[in-house]
CSV table of N, CA and C in Angstrom, one decimal:
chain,number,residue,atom,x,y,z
A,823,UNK,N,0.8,-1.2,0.0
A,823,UNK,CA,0.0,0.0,0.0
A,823,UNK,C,0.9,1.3,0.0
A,824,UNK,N,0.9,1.6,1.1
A,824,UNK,CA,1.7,2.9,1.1
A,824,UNK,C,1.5,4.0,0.2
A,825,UNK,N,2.4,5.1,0.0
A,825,UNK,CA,1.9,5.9,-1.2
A,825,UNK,C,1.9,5.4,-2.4
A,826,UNK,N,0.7,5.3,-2.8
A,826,UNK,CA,0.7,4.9,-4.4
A,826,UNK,C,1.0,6.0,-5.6
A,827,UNK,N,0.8,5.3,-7.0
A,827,UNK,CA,1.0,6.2,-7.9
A,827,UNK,C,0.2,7.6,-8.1
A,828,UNK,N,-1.4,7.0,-7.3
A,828,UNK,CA,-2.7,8.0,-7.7
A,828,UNK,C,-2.4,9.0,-6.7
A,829,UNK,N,-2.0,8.9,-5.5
A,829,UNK,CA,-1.6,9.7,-4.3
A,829,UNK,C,-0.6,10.8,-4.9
A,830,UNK,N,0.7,10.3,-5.7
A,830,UNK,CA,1.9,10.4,-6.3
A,830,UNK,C,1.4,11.7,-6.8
A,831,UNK,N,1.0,11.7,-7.3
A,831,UNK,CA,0.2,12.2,-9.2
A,831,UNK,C,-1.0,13.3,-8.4
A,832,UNK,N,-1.5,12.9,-7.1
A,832,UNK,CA,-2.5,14.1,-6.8
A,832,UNK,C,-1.4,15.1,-5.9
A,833,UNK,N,-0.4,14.6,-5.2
A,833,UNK,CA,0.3,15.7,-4.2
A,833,UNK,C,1.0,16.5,-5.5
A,834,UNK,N,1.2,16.1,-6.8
A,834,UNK,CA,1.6,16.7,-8.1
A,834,UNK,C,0.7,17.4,-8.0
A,835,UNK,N,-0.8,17.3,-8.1
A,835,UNK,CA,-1.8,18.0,-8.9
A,835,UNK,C,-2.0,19.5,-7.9
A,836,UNK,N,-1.8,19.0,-6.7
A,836,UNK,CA,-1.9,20.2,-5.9
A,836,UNK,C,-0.5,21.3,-5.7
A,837,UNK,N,0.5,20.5,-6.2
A,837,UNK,CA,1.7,21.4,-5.8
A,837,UNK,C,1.5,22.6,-7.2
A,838,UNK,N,1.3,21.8,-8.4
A,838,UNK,CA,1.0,22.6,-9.4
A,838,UNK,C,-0.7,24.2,-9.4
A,839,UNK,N,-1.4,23.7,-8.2
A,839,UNK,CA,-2.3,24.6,-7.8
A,839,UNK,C,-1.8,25.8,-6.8
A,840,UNK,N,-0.5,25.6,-6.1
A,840,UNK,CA,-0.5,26.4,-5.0
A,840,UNK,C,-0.2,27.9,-4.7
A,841,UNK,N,-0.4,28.0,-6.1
A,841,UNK,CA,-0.2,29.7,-6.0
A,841,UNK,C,-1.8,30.3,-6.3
A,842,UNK,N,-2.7,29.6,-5.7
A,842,UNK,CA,-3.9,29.9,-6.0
A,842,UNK,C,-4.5,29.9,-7.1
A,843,UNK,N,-4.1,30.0,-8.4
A,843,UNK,CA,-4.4,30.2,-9.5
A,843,UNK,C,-5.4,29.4,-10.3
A,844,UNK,N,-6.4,29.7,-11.1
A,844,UNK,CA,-6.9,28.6,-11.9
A,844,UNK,C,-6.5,27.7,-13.3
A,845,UNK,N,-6.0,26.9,-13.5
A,845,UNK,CA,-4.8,26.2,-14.5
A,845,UNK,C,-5.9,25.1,-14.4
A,846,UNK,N,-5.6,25.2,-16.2
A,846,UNK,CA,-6.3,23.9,-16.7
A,846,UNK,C,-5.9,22.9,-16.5
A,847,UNK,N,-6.4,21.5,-16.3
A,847,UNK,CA,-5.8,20.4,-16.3
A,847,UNK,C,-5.2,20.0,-17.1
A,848,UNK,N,-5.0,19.9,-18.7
A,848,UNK,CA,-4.2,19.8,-19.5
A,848,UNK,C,-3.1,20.2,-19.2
A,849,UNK,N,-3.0,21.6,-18.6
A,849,UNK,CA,-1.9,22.2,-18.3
A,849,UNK,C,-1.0,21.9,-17.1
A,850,UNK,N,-1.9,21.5,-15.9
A,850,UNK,CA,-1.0,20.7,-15.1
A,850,UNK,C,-0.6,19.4,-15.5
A,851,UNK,N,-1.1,18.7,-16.2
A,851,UNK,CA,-0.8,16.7,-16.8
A,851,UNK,C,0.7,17.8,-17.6
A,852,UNK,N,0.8,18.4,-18.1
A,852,UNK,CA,1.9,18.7,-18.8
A,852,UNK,C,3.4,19.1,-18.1
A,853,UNK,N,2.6,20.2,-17.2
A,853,UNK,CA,3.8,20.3,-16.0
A,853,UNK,C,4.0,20.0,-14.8
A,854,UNK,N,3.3,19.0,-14.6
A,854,UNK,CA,3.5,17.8,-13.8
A,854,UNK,C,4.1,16.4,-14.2
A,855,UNK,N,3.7,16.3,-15.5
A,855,UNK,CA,4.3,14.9,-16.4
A,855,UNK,C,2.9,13.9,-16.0
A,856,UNK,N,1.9,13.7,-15.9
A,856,UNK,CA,0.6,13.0,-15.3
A,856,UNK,C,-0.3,12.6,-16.7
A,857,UNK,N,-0.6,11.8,-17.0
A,857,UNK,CA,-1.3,11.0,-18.1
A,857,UNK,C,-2.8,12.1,-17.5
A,858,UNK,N,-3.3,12.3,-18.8
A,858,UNK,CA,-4.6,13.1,-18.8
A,858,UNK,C,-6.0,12.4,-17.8
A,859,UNK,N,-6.3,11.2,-18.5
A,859,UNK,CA,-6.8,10.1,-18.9
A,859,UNK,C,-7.0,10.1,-16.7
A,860,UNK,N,-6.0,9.4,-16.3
A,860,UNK,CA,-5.4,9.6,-14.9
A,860,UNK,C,-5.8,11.1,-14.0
A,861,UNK,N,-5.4,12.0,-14.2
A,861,UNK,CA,-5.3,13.3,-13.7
A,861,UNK,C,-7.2,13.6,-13.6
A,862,UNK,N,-7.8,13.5,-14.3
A,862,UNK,CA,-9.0,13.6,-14.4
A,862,UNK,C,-9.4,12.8,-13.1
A,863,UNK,N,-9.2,11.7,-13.1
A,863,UNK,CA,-9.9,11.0,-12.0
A,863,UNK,C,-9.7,11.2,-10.9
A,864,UNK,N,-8.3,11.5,-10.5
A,864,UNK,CA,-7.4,12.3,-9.3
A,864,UNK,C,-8.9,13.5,-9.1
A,865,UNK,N,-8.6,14.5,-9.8
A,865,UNK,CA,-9.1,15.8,-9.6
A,865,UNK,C,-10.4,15.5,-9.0
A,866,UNK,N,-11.3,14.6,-9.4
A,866,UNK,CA,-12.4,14.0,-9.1
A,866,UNK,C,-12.9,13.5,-7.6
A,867,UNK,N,-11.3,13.2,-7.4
A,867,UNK,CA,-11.1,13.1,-6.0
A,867,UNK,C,-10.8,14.0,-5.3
A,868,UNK,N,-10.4,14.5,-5.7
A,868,UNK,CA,-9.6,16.1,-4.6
A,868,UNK,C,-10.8,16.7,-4.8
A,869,UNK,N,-11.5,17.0,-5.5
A,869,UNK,CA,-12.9,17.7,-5.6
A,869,UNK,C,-14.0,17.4,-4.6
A,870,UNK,N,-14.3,16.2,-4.6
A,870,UNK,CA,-15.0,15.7,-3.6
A,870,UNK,C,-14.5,15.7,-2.3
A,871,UNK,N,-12.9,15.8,-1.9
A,871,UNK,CA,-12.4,16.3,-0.5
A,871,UNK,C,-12.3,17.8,-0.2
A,872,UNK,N,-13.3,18.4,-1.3
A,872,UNK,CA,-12.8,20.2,-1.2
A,872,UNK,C,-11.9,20.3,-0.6
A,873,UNK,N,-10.8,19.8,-1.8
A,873,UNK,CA,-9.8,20.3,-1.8
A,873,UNK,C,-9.2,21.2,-3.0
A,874,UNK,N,-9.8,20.6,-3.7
A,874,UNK,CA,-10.0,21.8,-5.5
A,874,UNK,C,-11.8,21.4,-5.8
A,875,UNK,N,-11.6,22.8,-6.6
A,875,UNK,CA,-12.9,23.0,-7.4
A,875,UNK,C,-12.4,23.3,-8.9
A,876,UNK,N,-12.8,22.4,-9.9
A,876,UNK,CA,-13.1,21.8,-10.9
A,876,UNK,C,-14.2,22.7,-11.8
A,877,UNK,N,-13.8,23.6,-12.8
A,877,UNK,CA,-15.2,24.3,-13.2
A,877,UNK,C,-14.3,23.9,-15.1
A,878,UNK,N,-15.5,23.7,-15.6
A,878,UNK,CA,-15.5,23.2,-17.0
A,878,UNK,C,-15.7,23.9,-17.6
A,879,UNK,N,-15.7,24.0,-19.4
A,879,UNK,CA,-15.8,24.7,-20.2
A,879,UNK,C,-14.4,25.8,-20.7
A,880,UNK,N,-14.8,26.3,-21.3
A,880,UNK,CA,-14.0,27.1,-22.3
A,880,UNK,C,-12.8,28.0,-21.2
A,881,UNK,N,-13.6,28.7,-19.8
A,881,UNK,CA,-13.0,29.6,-19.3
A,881,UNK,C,-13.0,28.2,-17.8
A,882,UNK,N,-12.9,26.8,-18.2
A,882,UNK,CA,-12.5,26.5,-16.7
A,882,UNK,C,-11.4,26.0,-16.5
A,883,UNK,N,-11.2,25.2,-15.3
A,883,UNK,CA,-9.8,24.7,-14.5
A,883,UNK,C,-10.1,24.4,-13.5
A,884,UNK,N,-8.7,24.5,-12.9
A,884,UNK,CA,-8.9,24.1,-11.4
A,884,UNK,C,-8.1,24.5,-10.3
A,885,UNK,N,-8.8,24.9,-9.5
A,885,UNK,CA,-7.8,26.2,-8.5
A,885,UNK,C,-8.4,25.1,-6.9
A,886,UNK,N,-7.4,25.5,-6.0
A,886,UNK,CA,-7.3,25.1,-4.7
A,886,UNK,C,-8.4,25.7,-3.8
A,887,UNK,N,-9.0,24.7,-3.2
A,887,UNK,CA,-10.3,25.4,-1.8
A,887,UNK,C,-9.5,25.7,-1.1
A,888,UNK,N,-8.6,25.1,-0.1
A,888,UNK,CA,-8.1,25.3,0.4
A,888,UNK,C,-6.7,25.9,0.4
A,889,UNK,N,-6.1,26.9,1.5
A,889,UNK,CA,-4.9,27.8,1.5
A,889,UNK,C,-4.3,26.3,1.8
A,890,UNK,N,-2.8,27.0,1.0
A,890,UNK,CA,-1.8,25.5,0.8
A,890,UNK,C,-1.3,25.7,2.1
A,891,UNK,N,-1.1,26.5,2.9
A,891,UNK,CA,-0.8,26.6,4.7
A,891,UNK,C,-1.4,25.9,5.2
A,892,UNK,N,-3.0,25.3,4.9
A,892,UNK,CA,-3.6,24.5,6.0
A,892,UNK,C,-3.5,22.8,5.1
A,893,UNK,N,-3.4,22.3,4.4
A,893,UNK,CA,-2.6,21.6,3.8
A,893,UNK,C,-1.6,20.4,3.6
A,894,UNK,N,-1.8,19.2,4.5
A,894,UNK,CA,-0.6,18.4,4.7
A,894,UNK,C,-0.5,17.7,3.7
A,895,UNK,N,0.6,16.7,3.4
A,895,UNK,CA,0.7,15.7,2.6
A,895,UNK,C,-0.7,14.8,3.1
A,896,UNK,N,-0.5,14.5,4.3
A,896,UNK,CA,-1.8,13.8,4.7
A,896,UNK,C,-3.1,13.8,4.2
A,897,UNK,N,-3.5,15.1,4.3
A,897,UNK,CA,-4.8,15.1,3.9
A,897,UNK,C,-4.8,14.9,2.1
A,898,UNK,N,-4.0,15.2,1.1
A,898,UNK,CA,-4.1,14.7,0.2
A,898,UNK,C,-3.9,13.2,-0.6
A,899,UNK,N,-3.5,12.3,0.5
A,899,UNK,CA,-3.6,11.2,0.7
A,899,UNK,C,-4.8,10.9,1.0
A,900,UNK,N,-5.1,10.9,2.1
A,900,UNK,CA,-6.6,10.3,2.7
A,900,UNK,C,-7.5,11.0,1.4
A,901,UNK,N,-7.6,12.0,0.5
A,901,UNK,CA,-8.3,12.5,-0.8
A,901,UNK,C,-8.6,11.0,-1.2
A,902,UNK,N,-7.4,10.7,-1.5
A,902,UNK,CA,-7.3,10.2,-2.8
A,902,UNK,C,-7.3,8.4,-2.1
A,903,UNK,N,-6.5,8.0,-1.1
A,903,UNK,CA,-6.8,6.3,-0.4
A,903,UNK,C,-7.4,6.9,1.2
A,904,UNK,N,-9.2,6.7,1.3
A,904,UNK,CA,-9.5,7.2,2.5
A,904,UNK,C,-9.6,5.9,3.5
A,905,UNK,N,-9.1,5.1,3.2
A,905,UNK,CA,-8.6,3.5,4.0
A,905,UNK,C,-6.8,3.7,3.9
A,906,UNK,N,-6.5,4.4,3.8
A,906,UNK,CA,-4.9,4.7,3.8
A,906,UNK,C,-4.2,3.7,4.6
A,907,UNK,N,-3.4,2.9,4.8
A,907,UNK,CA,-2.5,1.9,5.7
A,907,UNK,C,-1.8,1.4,5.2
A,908,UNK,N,-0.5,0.6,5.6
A,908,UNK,CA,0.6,0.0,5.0
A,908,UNK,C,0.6,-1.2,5.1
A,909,UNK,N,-0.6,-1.8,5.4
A,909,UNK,CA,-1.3,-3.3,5.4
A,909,UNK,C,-2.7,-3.6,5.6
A,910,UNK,N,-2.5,-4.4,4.7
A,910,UNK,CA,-4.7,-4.8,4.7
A,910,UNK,C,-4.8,-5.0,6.7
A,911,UNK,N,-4.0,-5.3,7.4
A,911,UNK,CA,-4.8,-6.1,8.6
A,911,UNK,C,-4.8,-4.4,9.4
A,912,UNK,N,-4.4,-3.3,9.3
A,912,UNK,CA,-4.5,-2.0,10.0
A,912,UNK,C,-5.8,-1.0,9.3
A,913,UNK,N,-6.3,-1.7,8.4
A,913,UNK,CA,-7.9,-1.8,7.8
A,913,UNK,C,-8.6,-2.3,8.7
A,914,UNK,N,-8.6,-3.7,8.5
A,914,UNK,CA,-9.6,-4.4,9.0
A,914,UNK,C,-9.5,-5.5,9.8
A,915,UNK,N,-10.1,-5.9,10.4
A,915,UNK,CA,-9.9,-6.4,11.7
A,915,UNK,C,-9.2,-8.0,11.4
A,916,UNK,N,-7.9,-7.7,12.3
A,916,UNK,CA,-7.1,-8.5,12.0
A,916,UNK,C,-6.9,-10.2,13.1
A,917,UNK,N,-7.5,-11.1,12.1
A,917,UNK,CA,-7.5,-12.3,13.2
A,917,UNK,C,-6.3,-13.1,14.0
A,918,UNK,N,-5.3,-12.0,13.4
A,918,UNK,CA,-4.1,-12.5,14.1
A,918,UNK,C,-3.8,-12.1,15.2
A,919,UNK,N,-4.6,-10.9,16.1
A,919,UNK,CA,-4.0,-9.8,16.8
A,919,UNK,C,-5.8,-9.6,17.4
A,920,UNK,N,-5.8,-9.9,19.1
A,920,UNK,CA,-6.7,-9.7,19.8
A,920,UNK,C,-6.1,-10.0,21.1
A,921,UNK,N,-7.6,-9.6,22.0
A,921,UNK,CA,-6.7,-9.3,23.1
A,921,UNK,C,-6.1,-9.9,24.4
A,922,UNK,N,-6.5,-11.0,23.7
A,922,UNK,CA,-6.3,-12.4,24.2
A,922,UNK,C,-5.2,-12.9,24.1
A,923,UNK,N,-5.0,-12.7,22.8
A,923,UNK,CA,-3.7,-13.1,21.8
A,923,UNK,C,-3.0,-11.7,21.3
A,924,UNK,N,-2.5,-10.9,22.0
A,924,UNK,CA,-1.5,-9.9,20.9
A,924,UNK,C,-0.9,-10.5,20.0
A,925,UNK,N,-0.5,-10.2,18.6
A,925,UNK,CA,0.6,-10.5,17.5
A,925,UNK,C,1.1,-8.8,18.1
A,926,UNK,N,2.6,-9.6,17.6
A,926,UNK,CA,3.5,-8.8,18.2
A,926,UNK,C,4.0,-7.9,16.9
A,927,UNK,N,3.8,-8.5,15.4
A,927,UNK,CA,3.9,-8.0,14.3
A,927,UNK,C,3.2,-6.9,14.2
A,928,UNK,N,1.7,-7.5,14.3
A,928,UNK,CA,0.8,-6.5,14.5
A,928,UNK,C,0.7,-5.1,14.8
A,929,UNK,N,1.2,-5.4,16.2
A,929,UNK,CA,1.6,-3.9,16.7
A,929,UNK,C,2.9,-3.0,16.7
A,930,UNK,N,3.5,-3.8,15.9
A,930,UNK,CA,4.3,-3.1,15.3
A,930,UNK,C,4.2,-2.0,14.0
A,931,UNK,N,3.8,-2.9,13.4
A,931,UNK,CA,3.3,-2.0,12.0
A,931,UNK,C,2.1,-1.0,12.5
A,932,UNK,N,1.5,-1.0,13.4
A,932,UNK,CA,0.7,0.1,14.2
A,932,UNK,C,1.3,1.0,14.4
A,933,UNK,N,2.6,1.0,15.1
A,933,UNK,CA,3.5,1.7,15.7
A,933,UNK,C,4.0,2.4,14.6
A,934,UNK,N,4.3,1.8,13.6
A,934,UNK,CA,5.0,2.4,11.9
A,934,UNK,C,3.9,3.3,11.2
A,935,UNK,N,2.4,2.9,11.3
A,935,UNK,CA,1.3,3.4,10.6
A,935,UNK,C,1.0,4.5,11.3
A,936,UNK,N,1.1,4.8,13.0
A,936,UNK,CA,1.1,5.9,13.6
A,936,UNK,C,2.1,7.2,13.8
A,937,UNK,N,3.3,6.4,13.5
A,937,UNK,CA,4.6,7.5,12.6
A,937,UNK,C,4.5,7.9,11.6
A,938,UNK,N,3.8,7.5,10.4
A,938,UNK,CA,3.6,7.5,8.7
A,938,UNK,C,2.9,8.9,8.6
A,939,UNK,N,2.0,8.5,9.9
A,939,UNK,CA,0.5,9.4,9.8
A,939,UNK,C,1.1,10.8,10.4
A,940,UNK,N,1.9,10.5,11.6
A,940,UNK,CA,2.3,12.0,12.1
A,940,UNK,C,2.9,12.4,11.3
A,941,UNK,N,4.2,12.2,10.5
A,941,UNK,CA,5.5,12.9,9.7
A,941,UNK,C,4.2,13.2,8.7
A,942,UNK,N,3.5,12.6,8.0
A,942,UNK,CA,2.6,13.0,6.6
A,942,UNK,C,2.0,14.2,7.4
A,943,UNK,N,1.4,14.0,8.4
A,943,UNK,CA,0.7,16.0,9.1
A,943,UNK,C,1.2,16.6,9.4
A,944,UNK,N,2.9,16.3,9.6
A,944,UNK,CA,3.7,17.0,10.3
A,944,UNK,C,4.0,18.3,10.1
A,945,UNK,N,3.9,18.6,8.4
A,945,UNK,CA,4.3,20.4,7.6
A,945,UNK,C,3.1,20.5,6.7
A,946,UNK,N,3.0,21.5,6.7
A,946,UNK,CA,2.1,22.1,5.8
A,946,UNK,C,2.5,22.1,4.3
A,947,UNK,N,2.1,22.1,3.2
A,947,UNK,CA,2.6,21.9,1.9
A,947,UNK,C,3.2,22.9,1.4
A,948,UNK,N,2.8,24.2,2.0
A,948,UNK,CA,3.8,25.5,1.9
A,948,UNK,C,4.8,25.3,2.4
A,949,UNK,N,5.0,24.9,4.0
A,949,UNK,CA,6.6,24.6,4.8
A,949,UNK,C,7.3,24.0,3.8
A,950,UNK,N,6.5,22.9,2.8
A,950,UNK,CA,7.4,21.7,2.3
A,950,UNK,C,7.8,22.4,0.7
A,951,UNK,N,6.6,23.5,0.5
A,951,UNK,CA,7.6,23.7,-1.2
A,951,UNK,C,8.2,25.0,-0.9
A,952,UNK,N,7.9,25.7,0.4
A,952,UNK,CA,9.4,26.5,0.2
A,952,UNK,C,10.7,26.2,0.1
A,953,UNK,N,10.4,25.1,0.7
A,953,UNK,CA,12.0,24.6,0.7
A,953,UNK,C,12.8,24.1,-1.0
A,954,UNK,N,11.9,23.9,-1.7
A,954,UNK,CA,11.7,23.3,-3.1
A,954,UNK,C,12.2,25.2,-4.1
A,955,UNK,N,12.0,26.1,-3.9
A,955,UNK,CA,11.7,28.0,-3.8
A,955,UNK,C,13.6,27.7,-3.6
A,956,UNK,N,14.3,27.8,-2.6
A,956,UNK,CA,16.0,28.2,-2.1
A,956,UNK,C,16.6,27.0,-2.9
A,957,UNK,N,16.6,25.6,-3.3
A,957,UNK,CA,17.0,25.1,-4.4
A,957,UNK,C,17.5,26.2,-5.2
């Protein structure tokens, strides 16, 4: 699991929005490098997380709801995988790990899925592309 391609391809779609602006999708699949086809479906998703709005036609695009300051990697993840985890058993109820029986695996990769989750909320997507700006 972990970050997939679709996650990959939407923290693209938003870094390419962060200057508030409205930019076609064409135009981000281009300056992002994102298959069209793909990016559409992404956007579909971040849409439905008001996280972008999507307006069509001749004069549309797609600009950010949200200020990229409030903004983590996080939340564009859970957009796009809102079962987000780095194993099927931290989904769903795992018959290896009860409380009878701890697996010791188990709670391990807990302990990894609750580090994943803080460092992803940790900066805001502005802290993280200023730094991308002094390059």
């Amino acid at each position: 699991m972990l970050l997939t391609k679709e996650s990959d391809y939407a923290i693209r779609i938003v870094r390419a929005l962060k200057d508030g602006n409205k930019i076609r999708a064409r135009d981000i699949c281009e300056e992002e490098e994102i298959p069209e086809a793909f990016a559409y479906k992404i956007l579909k998703k971040l849409e439905r997380a008001n996280l972008v709005h999507v307006s069509r036609g001749t004069r549309g695009g797609c600009v950010l709801v949200k200020d990229i300051g409030e903004l983590s990697l996080y939340d564009i993840v859970l957009a796009i995988e809102p079962e987000f985890s780095i194993t099927h058993c931290m989904r769903e109820r795992c018959s290896r790990h009860t409380k009878e029986s701890p697996c010791a695996v188990h709670m391990e990769l807990r302990r990894i899925q609750n580090l994943l989750e803080k460092e992803l909320k940790s900066k805001s997507l502005k802290a993280i592309l200023a730094k991308e700006k002094r390059v």
